[in-house]
XYZ file of C-alpha atoms in Angstrom:
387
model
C 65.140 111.654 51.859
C 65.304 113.826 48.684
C 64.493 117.548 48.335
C 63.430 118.746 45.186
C 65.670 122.585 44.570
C 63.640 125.351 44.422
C 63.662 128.676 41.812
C 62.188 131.949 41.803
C 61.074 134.177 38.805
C 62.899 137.625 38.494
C 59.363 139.592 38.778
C 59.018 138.261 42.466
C 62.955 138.320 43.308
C 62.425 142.305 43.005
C 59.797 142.685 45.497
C 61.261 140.110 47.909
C 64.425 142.348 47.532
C 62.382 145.475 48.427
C 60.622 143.716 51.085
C 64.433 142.861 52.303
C 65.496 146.222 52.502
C 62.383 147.375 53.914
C 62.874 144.781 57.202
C 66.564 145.832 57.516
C 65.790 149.336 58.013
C 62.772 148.730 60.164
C 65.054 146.425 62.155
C 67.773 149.348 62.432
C 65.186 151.519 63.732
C 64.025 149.325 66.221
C 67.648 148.522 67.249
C 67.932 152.408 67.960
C 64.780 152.865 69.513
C 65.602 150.481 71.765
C 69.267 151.629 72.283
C 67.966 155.048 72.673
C 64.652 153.278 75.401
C 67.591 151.175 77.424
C 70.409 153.908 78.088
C 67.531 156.464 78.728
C 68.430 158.564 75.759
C 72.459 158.898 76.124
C 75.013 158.010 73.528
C 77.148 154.929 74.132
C 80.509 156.830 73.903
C 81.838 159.196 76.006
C 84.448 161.166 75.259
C 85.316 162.793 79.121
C 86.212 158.911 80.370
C 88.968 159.375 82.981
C 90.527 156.718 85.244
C 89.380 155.976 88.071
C 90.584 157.593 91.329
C 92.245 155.197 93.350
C 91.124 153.770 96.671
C 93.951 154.078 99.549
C 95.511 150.469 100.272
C 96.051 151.140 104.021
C 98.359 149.574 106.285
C 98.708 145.755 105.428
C 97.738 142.881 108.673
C 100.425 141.381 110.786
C 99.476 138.417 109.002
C 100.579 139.630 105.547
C 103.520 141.572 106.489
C 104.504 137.442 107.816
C 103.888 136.140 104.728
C 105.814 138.696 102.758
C 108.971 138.837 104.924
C 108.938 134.731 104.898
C 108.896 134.862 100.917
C 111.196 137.408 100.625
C 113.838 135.689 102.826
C 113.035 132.443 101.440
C 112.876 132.974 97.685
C 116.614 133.462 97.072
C 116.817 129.747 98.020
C 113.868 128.227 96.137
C 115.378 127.253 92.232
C 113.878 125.883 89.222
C 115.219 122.540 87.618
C 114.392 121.629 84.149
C 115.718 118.137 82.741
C 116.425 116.635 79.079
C 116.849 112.966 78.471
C 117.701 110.904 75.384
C 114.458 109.685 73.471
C 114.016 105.657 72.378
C 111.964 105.218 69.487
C 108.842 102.930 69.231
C 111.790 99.966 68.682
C 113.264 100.997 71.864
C 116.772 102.371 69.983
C 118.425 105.508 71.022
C 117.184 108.404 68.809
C 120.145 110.550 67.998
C 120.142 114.313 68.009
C 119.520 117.047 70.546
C 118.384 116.145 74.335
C 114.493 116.324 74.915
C 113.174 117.967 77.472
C 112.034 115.807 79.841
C 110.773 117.668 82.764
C 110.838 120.425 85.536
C 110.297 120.718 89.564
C 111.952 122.686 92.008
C 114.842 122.186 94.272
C 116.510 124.616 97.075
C 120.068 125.197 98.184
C 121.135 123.331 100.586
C 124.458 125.298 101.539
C 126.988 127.650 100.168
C 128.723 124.646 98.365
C 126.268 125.169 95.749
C 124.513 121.590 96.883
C 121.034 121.592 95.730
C 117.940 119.150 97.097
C 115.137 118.140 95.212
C 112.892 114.981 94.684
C 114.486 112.107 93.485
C 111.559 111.520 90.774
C 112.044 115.147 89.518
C 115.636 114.039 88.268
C 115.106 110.180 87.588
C 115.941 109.228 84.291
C 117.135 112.778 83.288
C 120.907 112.984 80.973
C 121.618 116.912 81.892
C 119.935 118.968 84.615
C 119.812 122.746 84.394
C 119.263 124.827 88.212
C 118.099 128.291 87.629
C 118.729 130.708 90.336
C 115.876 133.435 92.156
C 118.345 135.740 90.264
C 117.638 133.856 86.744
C 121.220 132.973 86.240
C 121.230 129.185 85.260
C 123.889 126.360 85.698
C 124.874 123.002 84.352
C 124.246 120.730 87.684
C 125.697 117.296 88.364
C 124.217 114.586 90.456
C 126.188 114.057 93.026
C 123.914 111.084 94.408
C 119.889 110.187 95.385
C 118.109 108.282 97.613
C 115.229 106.788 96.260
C 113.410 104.885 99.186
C 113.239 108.698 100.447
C 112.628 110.316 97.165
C 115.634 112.532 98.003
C 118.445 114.084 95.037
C 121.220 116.019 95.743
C 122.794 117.944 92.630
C 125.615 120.196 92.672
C 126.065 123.709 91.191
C 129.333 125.363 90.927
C 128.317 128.827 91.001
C 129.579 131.887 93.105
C 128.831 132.010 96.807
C 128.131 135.060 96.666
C 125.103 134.323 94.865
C 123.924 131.134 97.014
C 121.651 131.445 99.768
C 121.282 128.422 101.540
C 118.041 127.753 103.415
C 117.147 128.177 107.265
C 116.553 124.167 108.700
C 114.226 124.191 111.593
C 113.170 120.708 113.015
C 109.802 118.200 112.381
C 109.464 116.531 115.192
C 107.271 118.524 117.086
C 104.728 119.902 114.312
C 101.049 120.071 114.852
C 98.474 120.129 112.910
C 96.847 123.498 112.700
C 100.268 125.326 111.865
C 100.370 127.567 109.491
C 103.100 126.578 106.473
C 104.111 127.877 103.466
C 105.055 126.022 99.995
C 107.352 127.709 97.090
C 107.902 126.292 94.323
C 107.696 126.475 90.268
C 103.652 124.692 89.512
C 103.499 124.639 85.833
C 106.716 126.305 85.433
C 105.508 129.061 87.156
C 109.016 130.804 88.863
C 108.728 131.463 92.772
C 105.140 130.691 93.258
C 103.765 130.844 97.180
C 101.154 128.860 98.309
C 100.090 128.964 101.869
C 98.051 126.730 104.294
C 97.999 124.464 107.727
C 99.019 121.304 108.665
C 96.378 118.748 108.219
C 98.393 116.026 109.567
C 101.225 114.430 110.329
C 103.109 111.000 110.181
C 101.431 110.275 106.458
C 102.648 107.148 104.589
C 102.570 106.573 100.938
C 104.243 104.957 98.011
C 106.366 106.196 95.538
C 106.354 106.163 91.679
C 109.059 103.145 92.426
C 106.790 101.290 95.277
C 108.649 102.445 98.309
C 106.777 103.433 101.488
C 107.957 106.764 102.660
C 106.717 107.524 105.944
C 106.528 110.266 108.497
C 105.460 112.857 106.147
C 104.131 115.796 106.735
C 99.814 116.215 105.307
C 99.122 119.963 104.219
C 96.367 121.895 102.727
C 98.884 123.826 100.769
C 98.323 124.169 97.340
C 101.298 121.764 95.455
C 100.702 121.279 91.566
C 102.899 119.609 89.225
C 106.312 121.645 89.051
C 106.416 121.972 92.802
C 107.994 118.723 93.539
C 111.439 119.149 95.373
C 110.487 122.754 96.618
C 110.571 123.741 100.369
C 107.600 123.929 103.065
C 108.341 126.312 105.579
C 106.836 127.223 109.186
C 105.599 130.316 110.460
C 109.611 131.067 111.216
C 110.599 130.696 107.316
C 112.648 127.303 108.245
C 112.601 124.449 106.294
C 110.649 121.970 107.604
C 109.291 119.121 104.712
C 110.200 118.823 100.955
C 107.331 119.095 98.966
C 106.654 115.843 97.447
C 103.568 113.981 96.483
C 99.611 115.340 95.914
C 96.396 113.224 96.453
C 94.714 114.163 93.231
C 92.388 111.822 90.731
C 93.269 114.872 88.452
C 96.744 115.311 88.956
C 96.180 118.953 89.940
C 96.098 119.995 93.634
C 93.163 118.951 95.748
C 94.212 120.213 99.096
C 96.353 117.046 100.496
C 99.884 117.474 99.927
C 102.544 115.418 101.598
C 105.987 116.313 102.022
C 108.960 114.915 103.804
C 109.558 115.709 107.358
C 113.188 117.669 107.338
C 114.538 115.475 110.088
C 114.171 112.932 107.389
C 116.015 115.102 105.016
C 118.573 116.514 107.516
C 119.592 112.725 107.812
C 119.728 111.781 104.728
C 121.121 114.589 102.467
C 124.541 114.536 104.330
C 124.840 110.700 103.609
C 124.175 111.568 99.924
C 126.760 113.985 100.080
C 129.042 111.818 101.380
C 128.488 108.624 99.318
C 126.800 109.047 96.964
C 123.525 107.078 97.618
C 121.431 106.017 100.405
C 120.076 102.938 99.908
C 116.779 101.409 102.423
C 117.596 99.748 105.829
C 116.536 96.106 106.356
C 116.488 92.869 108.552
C 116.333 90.108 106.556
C 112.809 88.305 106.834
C 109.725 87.306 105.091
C 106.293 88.506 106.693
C 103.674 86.009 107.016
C 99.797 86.315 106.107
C 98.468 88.734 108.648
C 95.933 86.231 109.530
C 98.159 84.778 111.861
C 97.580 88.076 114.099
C 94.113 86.746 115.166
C 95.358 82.724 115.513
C 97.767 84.340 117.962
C 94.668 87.000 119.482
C 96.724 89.890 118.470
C 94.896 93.053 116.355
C 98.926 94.812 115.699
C 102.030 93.769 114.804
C 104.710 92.198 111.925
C 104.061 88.370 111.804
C 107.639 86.919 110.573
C 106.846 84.569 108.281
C 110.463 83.235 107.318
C 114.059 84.646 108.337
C 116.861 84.866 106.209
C 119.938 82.336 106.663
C 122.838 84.539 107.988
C 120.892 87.625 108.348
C 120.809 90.608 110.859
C 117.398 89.562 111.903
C 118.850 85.558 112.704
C 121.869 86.785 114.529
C 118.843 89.063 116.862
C 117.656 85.544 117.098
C 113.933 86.247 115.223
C 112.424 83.089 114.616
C 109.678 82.575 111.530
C 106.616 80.005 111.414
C 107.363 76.827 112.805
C 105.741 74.645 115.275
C 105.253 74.695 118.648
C 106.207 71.855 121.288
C 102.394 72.018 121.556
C 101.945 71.004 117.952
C 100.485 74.541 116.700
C 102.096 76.504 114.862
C 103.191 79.694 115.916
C 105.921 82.671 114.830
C 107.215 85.870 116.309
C 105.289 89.309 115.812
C 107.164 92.659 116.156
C 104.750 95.071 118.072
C 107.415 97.760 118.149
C 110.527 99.255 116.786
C 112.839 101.127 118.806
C 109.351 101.854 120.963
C 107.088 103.123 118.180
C 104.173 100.096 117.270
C 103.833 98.577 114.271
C 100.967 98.243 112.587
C 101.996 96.329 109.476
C 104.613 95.600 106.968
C 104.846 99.301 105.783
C 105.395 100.276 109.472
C 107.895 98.467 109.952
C 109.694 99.061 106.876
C 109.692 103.149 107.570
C 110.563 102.978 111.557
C 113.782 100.384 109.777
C 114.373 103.235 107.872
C 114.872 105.822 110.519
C 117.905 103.845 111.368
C 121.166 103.652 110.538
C 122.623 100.646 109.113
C 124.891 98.847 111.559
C 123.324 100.967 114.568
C 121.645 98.625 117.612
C 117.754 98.737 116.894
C 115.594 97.349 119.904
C 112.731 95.062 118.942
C 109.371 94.091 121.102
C 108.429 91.026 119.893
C 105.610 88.469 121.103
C 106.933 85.212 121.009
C 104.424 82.310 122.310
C 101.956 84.084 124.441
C 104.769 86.477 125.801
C 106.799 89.649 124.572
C 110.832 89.565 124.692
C 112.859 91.880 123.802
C 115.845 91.881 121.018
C 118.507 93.486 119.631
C 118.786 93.958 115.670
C 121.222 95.510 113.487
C 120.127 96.259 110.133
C 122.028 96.297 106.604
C 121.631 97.962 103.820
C 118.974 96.263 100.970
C 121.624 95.943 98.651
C 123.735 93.722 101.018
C 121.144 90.987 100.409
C 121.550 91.227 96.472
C 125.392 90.775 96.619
């Protein structure tokens, strides 16, 4: 549609003008009036303003005075870890030039040796790593070796003792849920951030960014945002008892479920990092068959083996896979239980493997044709099947 312009004569641009000026003052003296009408008649500025006086705090609770003394001991531990990384361009070459930054998490001492744990994720992929101290001194790290079924690092910092505090390791095996813990960490590159909360339960599984089942872990309401990976959940004592580690989140942000790695875990593992360099994940050597077999053989738990592996720790134990029966049916063994903890399924049984180490004598119940017997299995390494 098409609008024709409009014009206006000079004559009758004067008295609109007047008439202008005439509404902006009546408008300024309504303004006033009703300045004057809403602060009853006093002026907006006043120039006797003084601070406030200010309220007493008082003596703080026995609940903060906790809180503050478990920071306060704990913080010279917690560091910040900031990564760079080469950059490919969009034809996958190497772009040459400075490092980019790739990302940041947190990490805490581990002992005087200037060892440092974090999340294996939080260093994956990176070319340098830089650990800055509670102090904000920072150093050059080097990897000294990872984990990833555990989503465990170690890194290694070769600064002054004097100036590394290595963290207080208490124990996970007899948490409950309802105890209090405390998370500190860098969220958003925020430096020595506390977050506090409970236990909301315990023996968690879930996958990493690489597909592995990590199990055992610890559930909190604590709040753990992006940046807190690798940083330390504490107890009511200030010991270490989980590495922060993965968030239930659609948003990515914190939504109240945390998980984080039970410190038994980590007091297991980080030594064998530290001592050769990797830790790679326990197995057996078998197949597992559709779980449909379960209700064929009237069982609601258990590992159906589906196939075993030629020469393998779980053949030598003397597992057998699907075959068929003298009866004609076919049939295969189930683990119910590893070591005495039930299986419920292929993840199960992959993170009670786990808790084992390889060569050690791992006890199997296993239901074999309408009756369980018990074996003996000694599991390998992953990588000794790819060799």
């Amino acid at each position: 549609m098409h609008f024709a312009s409009a014009t206006t004569s000079p004559a009758l641009r004067g008295v609109l003008t007047a008439a202008g000026i005439g509404l902006v003052v009546l408008l300024a003296v309504v303004g006033a009036a009703t300045v004057v009408d809403r602060f009853g008649g006093r002026a907006l500025l006043d120039p006797d303003a003084v601070p406030r006086s200010v309220t007493p705090r008082g003596d703080l609770s026995d609940q903060e005075r906790t809180t503050i003394e478990i920071f306060q001991a704990a913080a010279p531990s917690v560091v910040h870890i900031d990564t760079s990384s080469r950059r490919l361009d969009e034809l996958g070459k190497l772009v040459l030039g400075d490092l980019w930054p790739e990302g940041s998490g947190s990490g805490f001492l581990w002992d005087v040796e200037g060892h440092v744990v974090t999340n294996n994720h939080v260093i994956r992929g990176a070319r340098t790593c830089v650990v800055t101290l509670a102090d904000r001194s920072q150093w050059s790290a080097t990897l000294i070796g990872t984990a990833p079924s555990f989503d465990l690092a170690v890194l290694r910092i070769d600064a002054p003792r004097a100036q590394l505090r290595q963290i207080a390791v208490g124990e996970s095996s007899d948490l409950l849920v309802g105890q209090q813990v405390f998370a500190i960490g860098n969220p958003f590159g925020l430096d020595q951030t506390l977050t506090t909360g409970v236990i909301s339960g315990v023996d968690r599984t879930v996958r990493t960014e690489l597909g592995e089942v990590v199990g055992g872990l610890i559930q909190s309401d604590a709040a753990i945002n992006p940046g807190n990976s690798g940083g330390p959940l504490l107890d009511s004592a200030g010991r270490l008892i989980g590495v922060n580690t993965a968030i239930l989140s659609p948003s990515g942000a914190s939504a109240g479920v945390g998980f984080s790695i039970p410190v038994d875990t980590v007091n297991r593992i980080v030594p064998q990092i530290i001592q050769t360099g990797a830790v790679g994940r326990t197995a057996i050597g078998v197949f597992i068959a559709n779980r449909g077999l379960l209700l064929d053989l009237g069982l609601d738990h258990g590992v159906p083996i589906g196939e075993v592996v030629p020469g393998s720790p779980a053949e030598v134990a003397g597992l057998r896979g699907l075959h068929m029966s003298d009866s004609g049916s076919v049939v295969a063994d189930v683990v119910l239980e590893v070591a005495g903890m039930p299986v419920r399924n292929r993840d199960d049984l992959v993170v009670e493997l786990s808790e084992h180490e390889p060569g050690s004598a791992v006890p199997l119940l296993v239901w074999r044709e309408g009756r369980e017997v018990e074996l003996t299995v000694r599991p390998v390494t992953v990588e000794s099947f790819e060799r």
